[in-house]
Short mmCIF file of C-alpha atoms in Angstrom, two decimals:
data_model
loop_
_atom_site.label_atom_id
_atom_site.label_comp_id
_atom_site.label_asym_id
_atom_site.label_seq_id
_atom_site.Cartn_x
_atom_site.Cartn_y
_atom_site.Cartn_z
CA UNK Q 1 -148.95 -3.35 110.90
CA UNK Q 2 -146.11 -0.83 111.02
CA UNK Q 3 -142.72 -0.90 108.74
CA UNK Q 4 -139.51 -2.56 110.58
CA UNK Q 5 -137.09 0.64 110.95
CA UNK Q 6 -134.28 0.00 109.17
CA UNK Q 7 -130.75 1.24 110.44
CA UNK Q 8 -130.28 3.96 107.43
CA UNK Q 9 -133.38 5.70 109.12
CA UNK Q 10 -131.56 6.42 111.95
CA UNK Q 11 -129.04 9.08 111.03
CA UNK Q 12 -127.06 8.72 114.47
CA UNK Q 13 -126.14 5.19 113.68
CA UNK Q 14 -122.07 5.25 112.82
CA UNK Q 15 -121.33 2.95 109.96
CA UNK Q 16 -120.62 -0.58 110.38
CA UNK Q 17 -117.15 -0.23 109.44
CA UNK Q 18 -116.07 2.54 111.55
CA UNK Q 19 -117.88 0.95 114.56
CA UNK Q 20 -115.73 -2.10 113.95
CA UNK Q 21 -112.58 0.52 115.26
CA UNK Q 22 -114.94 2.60 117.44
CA UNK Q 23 -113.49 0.85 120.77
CA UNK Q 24 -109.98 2.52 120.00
CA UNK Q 25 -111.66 5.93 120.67
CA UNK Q 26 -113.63 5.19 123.88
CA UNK Q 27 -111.42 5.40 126.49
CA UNK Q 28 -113.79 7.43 128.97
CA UNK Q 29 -111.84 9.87 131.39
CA UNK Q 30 -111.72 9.07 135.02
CA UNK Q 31 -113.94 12.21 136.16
CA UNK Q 32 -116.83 10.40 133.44
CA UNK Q 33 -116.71 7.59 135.23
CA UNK Q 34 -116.58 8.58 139.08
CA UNK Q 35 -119.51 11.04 137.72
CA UNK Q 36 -121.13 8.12 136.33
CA UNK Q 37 -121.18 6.31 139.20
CA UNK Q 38 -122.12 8.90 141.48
CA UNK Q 39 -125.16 9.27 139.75
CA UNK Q 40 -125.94 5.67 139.94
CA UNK Q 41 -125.71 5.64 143.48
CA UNK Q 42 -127.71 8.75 144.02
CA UNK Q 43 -130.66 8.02 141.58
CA UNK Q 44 -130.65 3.93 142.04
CA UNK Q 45 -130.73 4.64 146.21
CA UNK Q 46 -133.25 7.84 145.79
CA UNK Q 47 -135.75 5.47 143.23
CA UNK Q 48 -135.74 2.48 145.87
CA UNK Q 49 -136.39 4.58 148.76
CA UNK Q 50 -139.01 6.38 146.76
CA UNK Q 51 -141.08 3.50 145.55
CA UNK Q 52 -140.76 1.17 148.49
CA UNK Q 53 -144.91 2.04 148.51
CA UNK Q 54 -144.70 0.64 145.08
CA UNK Q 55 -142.67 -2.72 145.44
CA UNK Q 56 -145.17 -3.71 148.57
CA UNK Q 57 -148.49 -2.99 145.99
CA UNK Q 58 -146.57 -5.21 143.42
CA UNK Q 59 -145.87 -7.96 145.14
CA UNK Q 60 -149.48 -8.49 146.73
CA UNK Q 61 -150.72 -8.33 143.59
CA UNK Q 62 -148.38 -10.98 141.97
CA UNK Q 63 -148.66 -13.17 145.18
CA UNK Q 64 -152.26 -12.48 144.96
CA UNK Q 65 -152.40 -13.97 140.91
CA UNK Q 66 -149.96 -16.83 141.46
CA UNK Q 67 -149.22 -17.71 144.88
CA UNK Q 68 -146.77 -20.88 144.53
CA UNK Q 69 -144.39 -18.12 142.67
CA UNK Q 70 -141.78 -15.79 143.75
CA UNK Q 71 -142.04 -11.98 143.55
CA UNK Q 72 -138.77 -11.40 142.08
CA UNK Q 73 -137.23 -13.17 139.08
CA UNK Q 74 -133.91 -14.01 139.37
CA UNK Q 75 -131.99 -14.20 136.22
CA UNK Q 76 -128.06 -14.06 135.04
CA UNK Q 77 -126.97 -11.91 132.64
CA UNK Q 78 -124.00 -11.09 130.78
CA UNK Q 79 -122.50 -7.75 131.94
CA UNK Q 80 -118.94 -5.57 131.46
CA UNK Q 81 -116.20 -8.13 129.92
CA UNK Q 82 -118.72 -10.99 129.77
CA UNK Q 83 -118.61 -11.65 133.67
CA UNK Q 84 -122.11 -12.75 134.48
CA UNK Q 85 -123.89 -11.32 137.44
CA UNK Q 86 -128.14 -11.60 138.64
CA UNK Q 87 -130.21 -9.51 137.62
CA UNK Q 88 -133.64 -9.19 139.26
CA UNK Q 89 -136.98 -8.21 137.77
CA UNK Q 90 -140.70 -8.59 139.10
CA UNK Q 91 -142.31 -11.86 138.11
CA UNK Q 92 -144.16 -11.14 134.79
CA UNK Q 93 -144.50 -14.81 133.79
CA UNK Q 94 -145.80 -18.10 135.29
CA UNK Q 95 -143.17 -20.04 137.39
CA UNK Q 96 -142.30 -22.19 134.90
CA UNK Q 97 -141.75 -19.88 131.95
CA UNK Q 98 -138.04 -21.04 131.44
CA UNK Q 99 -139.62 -24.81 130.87
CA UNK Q 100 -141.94 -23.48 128.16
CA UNK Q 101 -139.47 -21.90 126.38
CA UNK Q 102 -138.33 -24.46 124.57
CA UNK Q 103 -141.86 -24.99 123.21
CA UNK Q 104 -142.11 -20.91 121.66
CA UNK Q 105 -138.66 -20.68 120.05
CA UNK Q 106 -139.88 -20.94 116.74
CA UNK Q 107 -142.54 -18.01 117.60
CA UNK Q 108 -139.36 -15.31 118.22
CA UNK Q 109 -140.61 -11.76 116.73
CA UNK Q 110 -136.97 -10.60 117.03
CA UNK Q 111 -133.69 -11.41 114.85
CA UNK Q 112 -131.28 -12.21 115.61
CA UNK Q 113 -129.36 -13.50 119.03
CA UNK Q 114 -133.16 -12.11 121.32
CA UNK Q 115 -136.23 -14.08 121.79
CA UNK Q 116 -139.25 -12.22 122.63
CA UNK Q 117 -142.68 -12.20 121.68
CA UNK Q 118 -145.43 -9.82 121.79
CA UNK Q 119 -148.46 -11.85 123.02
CA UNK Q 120 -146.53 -14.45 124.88
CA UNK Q 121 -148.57 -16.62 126.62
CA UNK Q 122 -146.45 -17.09 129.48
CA UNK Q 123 -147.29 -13.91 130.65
CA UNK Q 124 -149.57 -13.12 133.34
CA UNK Q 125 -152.06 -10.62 133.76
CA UNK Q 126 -150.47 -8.70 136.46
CA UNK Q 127 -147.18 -9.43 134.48
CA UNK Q 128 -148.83 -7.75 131.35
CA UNK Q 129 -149.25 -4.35 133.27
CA UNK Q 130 -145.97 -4.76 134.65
CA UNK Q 131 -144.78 -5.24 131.43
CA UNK Q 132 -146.79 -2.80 129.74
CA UNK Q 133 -145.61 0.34 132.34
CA UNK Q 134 -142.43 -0.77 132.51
CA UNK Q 135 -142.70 -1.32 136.35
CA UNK Q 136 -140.72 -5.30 135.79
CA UNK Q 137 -137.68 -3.66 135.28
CA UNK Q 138 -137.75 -1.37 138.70
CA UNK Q 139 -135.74 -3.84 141.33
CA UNK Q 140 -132.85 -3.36 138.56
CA UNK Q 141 -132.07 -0.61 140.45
CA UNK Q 142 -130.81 -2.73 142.77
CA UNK Q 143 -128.02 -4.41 140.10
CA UNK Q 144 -127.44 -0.83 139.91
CA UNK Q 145 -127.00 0.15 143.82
CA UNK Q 146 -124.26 -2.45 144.01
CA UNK Q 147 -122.80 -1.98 141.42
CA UNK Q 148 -123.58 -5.04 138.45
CA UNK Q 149 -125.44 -1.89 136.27
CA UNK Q 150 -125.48 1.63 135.40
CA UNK Q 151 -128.63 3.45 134.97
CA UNK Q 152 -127.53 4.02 131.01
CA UNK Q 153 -125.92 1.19 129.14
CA UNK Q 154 -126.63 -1.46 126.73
CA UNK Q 155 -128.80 -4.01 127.96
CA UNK Q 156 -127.61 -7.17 129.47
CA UNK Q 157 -127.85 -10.22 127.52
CA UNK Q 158 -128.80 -13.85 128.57
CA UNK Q 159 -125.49 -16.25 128.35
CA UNK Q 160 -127.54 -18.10 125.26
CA UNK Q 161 -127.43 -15.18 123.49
CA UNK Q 162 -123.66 -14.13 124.21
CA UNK Q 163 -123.02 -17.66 122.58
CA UNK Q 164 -124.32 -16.58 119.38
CA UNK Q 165 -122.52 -12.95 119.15
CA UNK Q 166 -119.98 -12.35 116.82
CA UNK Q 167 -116.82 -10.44 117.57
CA UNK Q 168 -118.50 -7.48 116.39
CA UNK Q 169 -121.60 -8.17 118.53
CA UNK Q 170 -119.23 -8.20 121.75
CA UNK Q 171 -118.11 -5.26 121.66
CA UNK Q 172 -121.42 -4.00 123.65
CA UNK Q 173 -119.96 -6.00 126.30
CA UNK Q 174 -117.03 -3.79 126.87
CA UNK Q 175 -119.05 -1.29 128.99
CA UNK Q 176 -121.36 -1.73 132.21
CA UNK Q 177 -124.88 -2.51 130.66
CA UNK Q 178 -128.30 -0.51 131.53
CA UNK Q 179 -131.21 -0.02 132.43
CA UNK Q 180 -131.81 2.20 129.56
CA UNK Q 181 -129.60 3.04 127.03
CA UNK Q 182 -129.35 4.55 123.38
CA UNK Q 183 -131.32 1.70 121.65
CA UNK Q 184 -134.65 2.04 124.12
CA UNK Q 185 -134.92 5.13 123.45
CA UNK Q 186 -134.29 5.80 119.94
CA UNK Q 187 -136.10 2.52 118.92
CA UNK Q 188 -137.19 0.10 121.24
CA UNK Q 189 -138.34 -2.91 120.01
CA UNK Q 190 -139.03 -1.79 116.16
CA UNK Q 191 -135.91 -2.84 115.22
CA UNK Q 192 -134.13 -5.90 115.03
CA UNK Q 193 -130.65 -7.59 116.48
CA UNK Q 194 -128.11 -6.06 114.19
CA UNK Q 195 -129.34 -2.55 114.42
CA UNK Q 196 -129.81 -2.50 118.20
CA UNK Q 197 -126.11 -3.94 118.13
CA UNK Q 198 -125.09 -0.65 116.22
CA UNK Q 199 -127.05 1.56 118.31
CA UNK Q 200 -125.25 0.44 121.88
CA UNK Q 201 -121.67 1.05 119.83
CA UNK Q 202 -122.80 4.62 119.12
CA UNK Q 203 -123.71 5.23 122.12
CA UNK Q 204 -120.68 3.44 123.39
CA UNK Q 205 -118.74 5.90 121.16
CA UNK Q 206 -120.64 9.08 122.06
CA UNK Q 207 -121.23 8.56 125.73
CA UNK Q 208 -121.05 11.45 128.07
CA UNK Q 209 -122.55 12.61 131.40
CA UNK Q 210 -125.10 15.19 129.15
CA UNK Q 211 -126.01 11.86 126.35
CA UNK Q 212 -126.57 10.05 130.17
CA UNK Q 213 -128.91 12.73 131.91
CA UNK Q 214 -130.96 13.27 128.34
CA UNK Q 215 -131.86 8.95 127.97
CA UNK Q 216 -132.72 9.31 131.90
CA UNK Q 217 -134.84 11.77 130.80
CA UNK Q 218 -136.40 10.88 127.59
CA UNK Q 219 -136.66 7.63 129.66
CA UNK Q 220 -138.84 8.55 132.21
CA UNK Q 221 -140.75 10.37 129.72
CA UNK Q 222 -141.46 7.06 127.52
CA UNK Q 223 -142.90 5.46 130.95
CA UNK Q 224 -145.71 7.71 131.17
CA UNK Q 225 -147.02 6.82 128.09
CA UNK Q 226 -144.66 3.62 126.65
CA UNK Q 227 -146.97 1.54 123.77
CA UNK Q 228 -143.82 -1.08 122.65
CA UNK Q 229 -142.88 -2.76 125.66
CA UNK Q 230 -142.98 -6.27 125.84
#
């Protein structure tokens, strides 16, 4: 079993301290933003237009494993200044995975203010490729199309999570989340919740159009061969 990364192996992780002040220097420029969201638009609308062939496979095949349940799973997250919004996903899990929650609390792999598990049973087959190849988090492109997500961002939290953060922990809240951001790419799930934490506020601190394009990238390039999702 491999090592838990620890944030000192990371040498583009800004020290705790400094990041506590690091929202004083982050006041993006209008042209960033308008850029930002021009490539949202572009990329989100081009990627659902694209894989429309893909959504239709997806959803026979989760209709196909577990009729009685939807093909999308509709969840609210917290996004930019805490506002909550939905964010959708393909069904990965049984219909009732919220219920059995409860029950696998005590089984969390992650610290901190996350729950997930690797070999969670709630999980269906279809769900595990999903999972697996990334393809779940696709119809997020959607959040992005309107407007609730960038393509590059920290990840949106659950509201049970939000109401464990700290101060400190919040300030990943001050920007639109992602659908990929500075932690997936740099570590994924090897590390736990105070280093991801300290990843989104460097990226929050560093982020520019070029940092953007390059996790896109790098992004895309992790799909094609991706062995930590889960």
């Amino acid at each position: 079993m491999s090592m838990q990364k620890q944030p000192e192996d990371y040498e583009y992780v800004l020290p705790k301290l400094y990041m506590l002040h690091a929202k004083e220097g982050t006041k993006e420029t209008d042209s960033y933003l308008v850029l930002k969201r021009m490539i949202d638009i572009i990329f989100s609308a081009l990627g659902l237009l694209v894989l429309l062939p893909l959504f239709v496979v997806v959803a026979v095949l989760i209709k196909l494993e577990d009729p009685k349940g939807k093909v999308f799973f509709r969840q609210n997250r917290v996004g930019k200044d805490e506002k909550q919004f939905p964010m959708y996903k393909f069904r990965s899990m049984v219909s009732n995975a919220e219920e059995l929650k409860k029950n696998l609390l005590a089984h969390n792999e992650v610290s901190g203010a996350m729950f997930k598990i690797k070999n969670d049973p709630r999980i269906t087959r279809t769900g595990r490729f999903l999972r697996k190849t990334s393809i779940d988090e696709l119809p997020q492109l959607w959040n992005v199309l309107i407007g609730h997500m960038s393509l590059v961002g920290p990840r949106p939290p659950l509201p049970d999570e939000v109401a464990e953060y700290t101060e400190y922990d919040k300030q990943r809240l001050t920007v639109t989340p992602g659908c990929t951001g500075y932690w997936q790419v740099h570590a994924r799930n090897s590390v736990g919740f105070d280093e991801m934490v300290q990843l989104d506020l460097t990226y929050i601190h560093m982020r520019s159009t070029m940092l953007d394009l390059k996790i896109i990238a790098k992004t895309g390039l992790m799909l094609l061969g991706s062995k930590d999702a889960y």
